[in-house]
Coordinates of C-alpha atoms and ligand atoms in Angstrom, one line a residue:
M6 CA -60.3 -15.1 -17.5
P7 CA -59.8 -11.9 -19.5
K8 CA -62.5 -11.2 -22.1
V9 CA -60.1 -11.5 -25.0
W10 CA -59.1 -15.0 -24.1
T11 CA -62.8 -16.1 -23.7
W12 CA -63.4 -14.6 -27.1
T13 CA -60.4 -16.2 -28.6
L14 CA -61.2 -19.7 -27.2
F15 CA -64.8 -19.3 -28.4
S16 CA -63.9 -18.2 -31.9
Y17 CA -61.2 -21.1 -32.2
G18 CA -63.8 -23.6 -31.0
A19 CA -66.4 -22.2 -33.5
A20 CA -63.9 -22.4 -36.3
L21 CA -63.1 -26.1 -35.5
V22 CA -66.9 -26.8 -35.3
A23 CA -67.4 -25.0 -38.7
G24 CA -64.5 -27.0 -40.2
G25 CA -66.1 -30.2 -38.9
L26 CA -69.5 -29.3 -40.3
V27 CA -68.1 -28.5 -43.8
G28 CA -66.3 -31.9 -43.6
F29 CA -69.5 -33.5 -42.6
L30 CA -71.2 -32.3 -45.7
Y31 CA -68.5 -34.2 -47.7
D32 CA -68.5 -37.1 -45.3
R33 CA -65.0 -36.1 -44.1
T34 CA -65.7 -34.7 -40.6
T35 CA -62.2 -35.4 -39.1
L36 CA -60.5 -34.1 -42.2
G37 CA -62.6 -30.9 -41.9
V38 CA -61.6 -30.4 -38.2
L39 CA -58.0 -31.2 -38.9
T40 CA -57.8 -28.8 -41.9
M41 CA -59.2 -26.0 -39.8
A42 CA -56.8 -26.8 -36.9
L43 CA -53.9 -26.7 -39.3
G44 CA -55.2 -23.3 -40.6
L45 CA -55.4 -21.9 -37.0
L46 CA -51.8 -23.3 -36.3
A47 CA -50.5 -21.6 -39.5
W48 CA -52.1 -18.4 -38.4
Q49 CA -50.3 -18.6 -35.0
L50 CA -47.1 -19.3 -36.6
Y51 CA -47.5 -16.3 -38.9
N52 CA -48.2 -14.0 -35.9
L53 CA -45.2 -15.5 -34.1
Y54 CA -43.0 -14.8 -37.2
R55 CA -44.3 -11.2 -37.2
L56 CA -43.6 -10.8 -33.5
E57 CA -40.0 -12.2 -33.9
R58 CA -39.3 -9.8 -36.9
W59 CA -40.7 -6.8 -35.0
L60 CA -38.5 -7.6 -31.9
A61 CA -35.5 -8.1 -34.0
T62 CA -35.7 -5.2 -36.3
G63 CA -38.9 -3.1 -36.1
K64 CA -39.3 0.3 -34.5
I65 CA -41.1 0.4 -31.2
A66 CA -43.9 2.5 -32.7
E67 CA -44.5 0.0 -35.6
I68 CA -46.5 -2.4 -33.6
P69 CA -47.9 -5.3 -35.7
D70 CA -51.6 -5.6 -35.9
G71 CA -53.5 -8.8 -35.5
N72 CA -56.5 -10.2 -33.8
G73 CA -57.4 -12.6 -31.1
A74 CA -55.0 -12.8 -28.2
W75 CA -52.1 -11.2 -30.1
P76 CA -52.9 -7.5 -29.9
P77 CA -52.6 -7.4 -26.0
V78 CA -49.4 -9.4 -26.2
F79 CA -47.9 -7.0 -28.8
A80 CA -49.0 -4.1 -26.7
K81 CA -47.4 -5.5 -23.5
I82 CA -44.2 -6.2 -25.3
Q83 CA -44.2 -2.7 -26.8
F84 CA -44.6 -1.3 -23.2
I85 CA -41.6 -3.3 -21.9
K86 CA -39.5 -2.5 -25.0
S87 CA -40.0 1.2 -24.5
K88 CA -39.3 1.0 -20.8
V89 CA -36.0 -0.8 -21.5
K90 CA -35.1 1.7 -24.1
R91 CA -35.7 4.6 -21.6
R92 CA -33.7 2.9 -18.9
G93 CA -30.8 2.1 -21.3
K94 CA -30.7 5.8 -22.3
R95 CA -30.7 6.9 -18.7
F96 CA -27.9 4.3 -17.9
R97 CA -25.8 5.4 -20.9
K98 CA -26.1 9.0 -19.7
L99 CA -25.1 8.0 -16.1
V100 CA -22.1 6.1 -17.4
K101 CA -21.1 9.1 -19.6
E102 CA -21.4 11.5 -16.6
L103 CA -19.4 9.1 -14.4
R104 CA -16.7 8.8 -17.1
A105 CA -16.5 12.5 -17.5
S106 CA -16.2 13.1 -13.7
T107 CA -13.4 10.4 -13.3
E108 CA -11.6 12.0 -16.3
A109 CA -11.8 15.4 -14.5
F110 CA -10.1 13.9 -11.4
P111 CA -6.7 15.4 -10.7
D112 CA -5.5 12.1 -9.3
G113 CA -4.9 9.1 -11.6
G114 CA -7.0 6.0 -11.3
V115 CA -6.2 2.6 -12.9
I116 CA -8.4 -0.4 -12.7
L117 CA -6.6 -3.7 -12.5
N118 CA -7.8 -7.3 -12.6
A119 CA -6.5 -10.2 -10.4
R120 CA -3.5 -10.6 -12.8
H121 CA -2.6 -6.9 -12.4
E122 CA -3.6 -6.3 -16.0
I123 CA -4.7 -2.8 -16.8
I124 CA -8.5 -2.8 -17.5
N125 CA -9.2 0.9 -17.7
Y126 CA -7.6 4.3 -16.6
N127 CA -8.5 7.9 -16.5
Q128 CA -6.8 11.0 -18.2
A129 CA -4.7 11.9 -15.2
A130 CA -3.3 8.3 -15.0
R131 CA -2.5 8.5 -18.7
V132 CA -0.4 11.6 -18.1
L133 CA 1.2 10.7 -14.8
L134 CA 2.2 7.2 -16.0
G135 CA 2.8 8.0 -19.6
L136 CA 0.3 5.4 -20.7
K137 CA -0.4 5.0 -24.4
N138 CA -4.0 4.2 -25.2
R139 CA -4.1 1.0 -27.1
R140 CA -0.6 -0.4 -26.4
D141 CA -0.9 -0.3 -22.6
R142 CA -4.4 -1.6 -22.1
G143 CA -4.3 -5.2 -21.0
Q144 CA -0.6 -5.0 -20.1
R145 CA 0.5 -6.2 -16.7
L146 CA 1.3 -3.2 -14.5
E147 CA 4.6 -4.9 -13.3
N148 CA 5.9 -4.5 -16.9
L149 CA 5.3 -0.8 -16.9
L150 CA 6.3 0.1 -13.3
R151 CA 9.3 -2.1 -12.6
Y152 CA 10.5 -0.5 -9.3
P153 CA 11.2 -3.2 -6.8
D154 CA 9.4 -1.3 -3.9
F155 CA 6.3 -0.9 -6.1
V156 CA 6.3 -4.6 -7.2
D157 CA 6.6 -5.7 -3.6
Y158 CA 3.6 -3.5 -2.7
L159 CA 1.6 -4.8 -5.6
N160 CA 2.1 -8.3 -4.4
N161 CA 1.4 -7.5 -0.8
P162 CA -0.9 -4.5 -0.7
A163 CA -1.9 -5.1 2.9
E164 CA 1.6 -4.6 4.2
R165 CA 1.8 -0.8 3.7
Q166 CA -0.4 2.1 2.8
A167 CA 1.3 3.5 -0.2
V168 CA 4.7 3.8 -2.0
D169 CA 6.4 6.7 -3.7
I170 CA 8.0 6.1 -7.1
P171 CA 9.5 8.4 -9.8
S172 CA 7.1 8.9 -12.6
P173 CA 7.9 6.5 -15.6
A174 CA 6.9 9.5 -17.8
G175 CA 10.2 11.1 -16.7
G176 CA 11.0 14.5 -15.4
E177 CA 11.2 15.4 -11.7
T178 CA 7.8 14.0 -11.0
W179 CA 7.2 11.7 -8.0
L180 CA 4.1 9.7 -7.6
S181 CA 2.4 8.3 -4.5
C182 CA 0.8 5.0 -5.5
R183 CA -2.0 3.5 -3.3
L184 CA -3.7 0.2 -4.0
I185 CA -7.4 -0.2 -3.0
P186 CA -8.8 -3.8 -3.6
Y187 CA -12.5 -3.9 -4.3
G188 CA -15.1 -6.3 -5.8
P189 CA -14.1 -10.0 -6.0
E190 CA -10.8 -9.6 -7.8
Q191 CA -10.3 -6.0 -8.9
T192 CA -8.0 -3.3 -7.5
L193 CA -8.0 0.4 -8.0
L194 CA -4.6 2.0 -8.1
L195 CA -4.7 5.7 -7.1
I196 CA -1.9 7.8 -8.2
R197 CA -1.1 11.3 -6.8
D198 CA 1.6 13.7 -7.9
V199 CA 3.7 14.3 -4.7
S200 CA 6.7 16.0 -6.5
Q201 CA 6.3 19.0 -4.3
R202 CA 6.3 17.1 -1.0
V203 CA 9.3 15.0 -2.2
K204 CA 11.1 18.2 -3.1
I205 CA 10.5 19.8 0.2
E206 CA 11.7 16.6 2.0
K207 CA 14.8 16.5 0.0
V208 CA 15.5 20.2 0.7
R209 CA 15.0 19.5 4.4
R210 CA 17.3 16.4 4.3
D211 CA 20.0 18.2 2.4
F212 CA 19.8 21.2 4.8
V213 CA 20.2 19.0 7.8
A214 CA 23.0 17.1 6.1
N215 CA 24.9 20.2 5.0
A216 CA 24.4 22.0 8.3
S217 CA 25.7 19.0 10.2
H218 CA 28.6 18.7 7.8
E219 CA 29.5 22.4 8.2
L220 CA 29.3 22.2 12.0
R221 CA 31.9 19.3 12.1
S222 CA 35.0 21.3 11.4
P223 CA 34.5 24.3 13.8
L224 CA 33.5 21.7 16.4
T225 CA 36.7 19.8 15.9
V226 CA 38.7 23.0 16.4
I227 CA 36.8 23.9 19.6
M228 CA 37.4 20.3 21.0
G229 CA 41.1 20.6 20.1
Y230 CA 41.5 23.8 22.0
L231 CA 39.5 22.5 24.9
D232 CA 41.7 19.4 25.2
A233 CA 44.7 21.7 25.0
L234 CA 43.3 23.9 27.8
A235 CA 42.4 20.9 29.9
E236 CA 46.1 19.8 29.8
D237 CA 47.6 23.3 30.2
D238 CA 49.2 23.6 33.8
R239 CA 49.1 27.4 33.5
I240 CA 45.3 27.5 33.7
P241 CA 44.2 28.1 37.2
D242 CA 42.4 25.2 39.0
S243 CA 39.1 27.1 39.2
W244 CA 38.8 26.7 35.4
N245 CA 39.0 22.8 35.5
Q246 CA 35.3 22.3 36.2
P247 CA 34.0 24.7 33.5
I248 CA 36.5 23.2 31.0
N249 CA 35.3 19.7 31.8
V250 CA 31.7 20.8 31.3
M251 CA 32.6 22.4 28.0
Q252 CA 34.4 19.2 26.9
D253 CA 31.3 17.1 27.8
Q254 CA 29.0 19.3 25.9
A255 CA 31.3 19.4 22.9
V256 CA 31.4 15.6 22.8
R257 CA 27.6 15.6 23.1
M258 CA 27.3 18.1 20.2
R259 CA 29.6 16.0 18.1
R260 CA 27.5 12.9 18.7
L261 CA 24.4 14.9 17.7
V262 CA 26.0 16.2 14.5
E263 CA 27.2 12.6 13.6
D264 CA 23.8 11.2 14.3
L265 CA 22.0 13.9 12.3
L266 CA 24.4 13.2 9.4
Q267 CA 23.9 9.4 9.6
L268 CA 20.0 9.8 9.8
S269 CA 19.9 12.1 6.7
K270 CA 21.9 9.6 4.7
L271 CA 19.7 6.6 5.8
E272 CA 16.4 8.5 5.1
S273 CA 17.3 9.3 1.5
G274 CA 18.4 5.8 0.6
Q275 CA 16.4 3.0 -1.0
S276 CA 16.6 -0.7 -0.2
V277 CA 20.2 -1.9 0.4
P278 CA 21.5 -4.5 -2.1
K279 CA 21.7 -8.1 -0.8
D280 CA 25.2 -8.7 -2.2
R281 CA 27.3 -8.5 1.0
V282 CA 27.4 -10.9 3.9
V283 CA 27.4 -9.4 7.3
D284 CA 28.8 -11.5 10.2
V285 CA 26.0 -11.4 12.8
A286 CA 28.2 -13.0 15.6
A287 CA 31.0 -10.5 15.1
M288 CA 28.5 -7.6 15.0
I289 CA 26.9 -8.6 18.3
A290 CA 30.4 -9.1 19.9
A291 CA 31.5 -5.7 18.8
A292 CA 28.3 -4.1 20.2
R293 CA 28.8 -5.9 23.5
K294 CA 32.4 -4.7 23.7
E295 CA 31.3 -1.1 23.1
A296 CA 28.6 -1.5 25.8
L297 CA 31.2 -2.8 28.3
A298 CA 33.3 0.4 27.7
L299 CA 30.3 2.6 28.7
P300 CA 30.1 3.9 32.2
D301 CA 27.7 2.2 34.8
H302 CA 27.0 -0.6 32.4
P303 CA 25.1 -3.7 33.8
G304 CA 27.4 -6.5 35.0
T305 CA 25.7 -9.1 32.8
I306 CA 25.5 -8.5 29.1
G307 CA 24.9 -12.0 27.7
I308 CA 24.8 -13.2 24.1
E309 CA 22.6 -16.1 22.8
L310 CA 23.4 -17.1 19.3
Q311 CA 20.9 -19.7 18.3
S312 CA 21.7 -19.8 14.6
P313 CA 24.9 -19.6 12.5
A314 CA 23.0 -17.7 9.8
N315 CA 24.3 -14.3 8.7
L316 CA 22.7 -11.3 7.2
L317 CA 22.8 -9.7 3.7
G318 CA 23.2 -5.9 3.6
E319 CA 25.4 -3.1 4.7
E320 CA 27.7 -3.8 7.6
T321 CA 28.0 -0.2 9.0
E322 CA 24.3 0.3 9.1
L323 CA 23.5 -3.1 10.7
Q324 CA 26.3 -2.5 13.2
S325 CA 24.8 0.9 14.1
V326 CA 21.4 -0.8 14.6
V327 CA 22.8 -3.3 17.2
S328 CA 25.1 -0.8 18.8
N329 CA 22.3 1.8 19.3
L330 CA 19.9 -0.8 20.8
V331 CA 22.6 -2.2 23.1
A332 CA 23.7 1.4 24.1
N333 CA 20.1 2.2 24.9
A334 CA 19.8 -0.9 27.0
V335 CA 22.9 0.1 29.0
R336 CA 21.6 3.7 29.3
Y337 CA 18.2 2.7 30.6
T338 CA 19.2 -0.3 32.7
P339 CA 20.7 0.0 36.3
P340 CA 24.1 -1.5 36.9
E341 CA 22.6 -4.4 38.8
G342 CA 20.3 -5.2 35.8
E343 CA 20.8 -7.7 32.9
I344 CA 21.0 -7.3 29.2
T345 CA 20.7 -10.2 26.7
I346 CA 21.4 -10.0 22.9
R347 CA 19.7 -12.9 21.1
W348 CA 19.9 -14.1 17.4
T349 CA 17.3 -16.7 16.3
V350 CA 16.1 -17.8 12.9
D351 CA 12.8 -19.5 12.0
A352 CA 10.5 -20.0 9.1
D353 CA 9.6 -16.2 9.0
G354 CA 13.3 -15.0 8.9
G355 CA 16.0 -13.8 11.4
H356 CA 15.2 -12.1 14.7
L357 CA 17.7 -10.0 16.6
A358 CA 16.5 -9.1 20.0
V359 CA 18.1 -6.9 22.6
Q360 CA 16.4 -7.5 26.0
D361 CA 16.9 -5.6 29.2
T362 CA 15.6 -5.5 32.8
G363 CA 15.7 -1.7 32.9
I364 CA 13.2 1.1 33.5
G365 CA 10.9 0.1 30.6
I366 CA 8.7 2.4 28.5
A367 CA 5.1 3.4 29.2
E368 CA 2.5 1.9 26.9
E369 CA 1.5 5.2 25.3
D370 CA 5.1 6.2 24.5
I371 CA 6.0 2.9 22.7
P372 CA 4.6 4.0 19.3
R373 CA 6.5 7.3 19.5
V374 CA 10.0 6.4 20.7
T375 CA 11.2 6.0 17.1
E376 CA 10.4 9.6 16.3
R377 CA 13.3 12.0 16.2
F378 CA 14.0 13.6 19.5
Y379 CA 11.1 11.9 21.2
R380 CA 12.1 10.9 24.7
A381 CA 9.8 8.8 26.8
D382 CA 11.1 10.1 30.1
G383 CA 11.8 13.7 29.0
G384 CA 14.8 15.5 30.5
R385 CA 16.1 12.4 32.2
A386 CA 16.8 10.6 28.9
R387 CA 18.8 13.6 27.8
Q388 CA 20.8 13.5 31.1
R389 CA 21.7 10.0 30.3
G390 CA 23.7 11.1 27.3
G391 CA 21.4 10.1 24.4
T392 CA 20.9 12.3 21.4
G393 CA 17.3 11.4 20.9
L394 CA 18.0 10.1 17.4
G395 CA 19.2 6.5 18.2
L396 CA 15.9 4.7 17.5
A397 CA 15.1 6.8 14.5
I398 CA 18.5 5.7 13.1
V399 CA 17.5 2.1 14.0
K400 CA 14.2 2.4 12.2
Y401 CA 15.5 3.8 9.0
A402 CA 18.5 1.4 8.8
L403 CA 16.1 -1.5 9.3
R404 CA 13.8 -0.2 6.6
R405 CA 16.7 -0.2 4.2
H406 CA 17.1 -3.9 5.0
D407 CA 13.3 -4.6 4.6
A408 CA 13.2 -5.3 8.3
E409 CA 10.9 -4.1 11.0
L410 CA 11.4 -3.1 14.7
E411 CA 9.1 -4.5 17.3
I412 CA 9.1 -3.0 20.8
Q413 CA 7.8 -4.9 23.8
S414 CA 8.1 -3.0 27.1
R415 CA 6.6 -2.5 30.5
L416 CA 7.3 0.4 32.7
G417 CA 9.6 -0.6 35.6
Q418 CA 10.1 -4.2 34.2
G419 CA 12.4 -3.8 31.2
S420 CA 12.2 -3.8 27.4
T421 CA 12.8 -6.0 24.4
F422 CA 13.6 -4.5 21.0
V423 CA 13.4 -7.1 18.2
C424 CA 14.5 -6.6 14.7
H425 CA 12.7 -8.9 12.3
F426 CA 14.6 -9.5 9.0
P427 CA 12.8 -11.3 6.1
R428 CA 14.1 -14.7 4.9
D429 CA 15.6 -13.2 1.8
R430 CA 18.0 -11.1 3.9
L431 CA 19.5 -14.2 5.5
A432 CA 22.8 -15.8 4.4
L433 CA 22.2 -19.4 5.3
S434 CA 25.5 -21.3 4.9
Ligands
ADP24 P1 18.0 8.6 23.3 O1 19.2 9.0 22.7 O2 17.2 9.6 24.1 O3 18.1 7.3 24.0 P2 16.6 7.0 21.3 O4 16.0 7.4 20.1 O5 17.6 6.0 21.3 O6 17.0 8.4 22.0 O7 15.4 6.5 22.3 C1 14.2 7.3 22.3 C2 13.6 7.2 23.8 O8 13.2 5.8 23.9 C3 14.6 7.3 24.8 O9 14.6 8.7 25.2 C4 14.0 6.5 26.0 O10 13.0 7.3 26.7 C5 13.3 5.4 25.3 N1 14.1 4.1 25.2 C6 14.9 3.8 24.3 N2 15.5 2.6 24.6 C7 15.0 2.2 25.8 C8 15.3 1.1 26.7 N3 16.1 0.1 26.3 N4 14.6 1.1 27.9 C9 13.8 2.2 28.2 N5 13.6 3.3 27.4 C10 14.2 3.3 26.2

């Protein structure tokens, strides 16, 4: 036992004995012991009171004095108190530095809770989102950024990496918003100014659209003269072959120009409204009719309609999706092969599949075939008359309908292209 406790116990024992002796002199031994015990208790209470006051209000240096076991207790508490104070100081400094560094970030950062309420944000977020200090803290983010694309992303952050939105602060600013969930229920929203990238993309799209548009008229004139030359009896026979080649190339060029124009329109658009019903059966029948008019088409082009449901969206774009997929199936399937166009609906939504028994696509090419001008079999695909833009058009048209393209294929065994439409794109009669 530490010395101080031995001494304290001894002195308290001695005090009680002394109290008993004094009481004994007056024939009141018990009273004497009790009085002394009460005195000792009062002394402990007094020290406890001083300790409590010191902890609540006193400066660390103003340690209360005392005797017995109290001085070491006071000293230990003083030691802990100064340690906590030092740590608190260090912690506050760290928080200050951390805050200063996040304030210096060029990208905006907003901390959201599970209900998407704004907990905190840095200076860049304040500027980019046009947040007002008091008014917007605690607000739900959906109330400030009402763009449908962004709200969808906020509710399903796992479905994509980021979305681009115009800045609510106005001007020509575009923001890329990325959600990073962390901790049990919190999410960090990272905001980056991507106005420059969006501007460059727009310039590129506009250039392609304008160039394609400008090419249309001269091409029409050239095709007109070529048709006239082909029918002119005065032209020597030796010219027939070159004129036919020129006609084929001019047709190919017109298709390319049309596809480029269509792609640039699809790329720039947002989600298509759900206010128009598109007849799926009629769309599939039209694509089949076009396919049967193509040279060397497979003998069997079957249709399996397993649901009467229709789609909500833009008819020309959806028609272009089906026509492109069916035209590809014809292009890459030998005449003795088979093509099936299937429409099914389940709890997840509508699924439009175009299946063929054609040449198939190598596994490493599958993720790339929707890129512009990417051809899985190089020159051979070009010879088959494709522009190299069909699947890119399909991808962008589907994106505008909140749908996705799934490609299943095996080299030499055939391919299945499935368009998955969400349930809210279905017109269930
Ligand atoms: P293309 O005009 O060259 O067909 P697409 O964008 O439509 O361009 O297709 C890109 C590439 O994907 C094609 O060049 C081809 O290699 C491959 N592809 C597309 N559809 C099929 C299919 N049904 N079977 C096999 N390969 C296909």
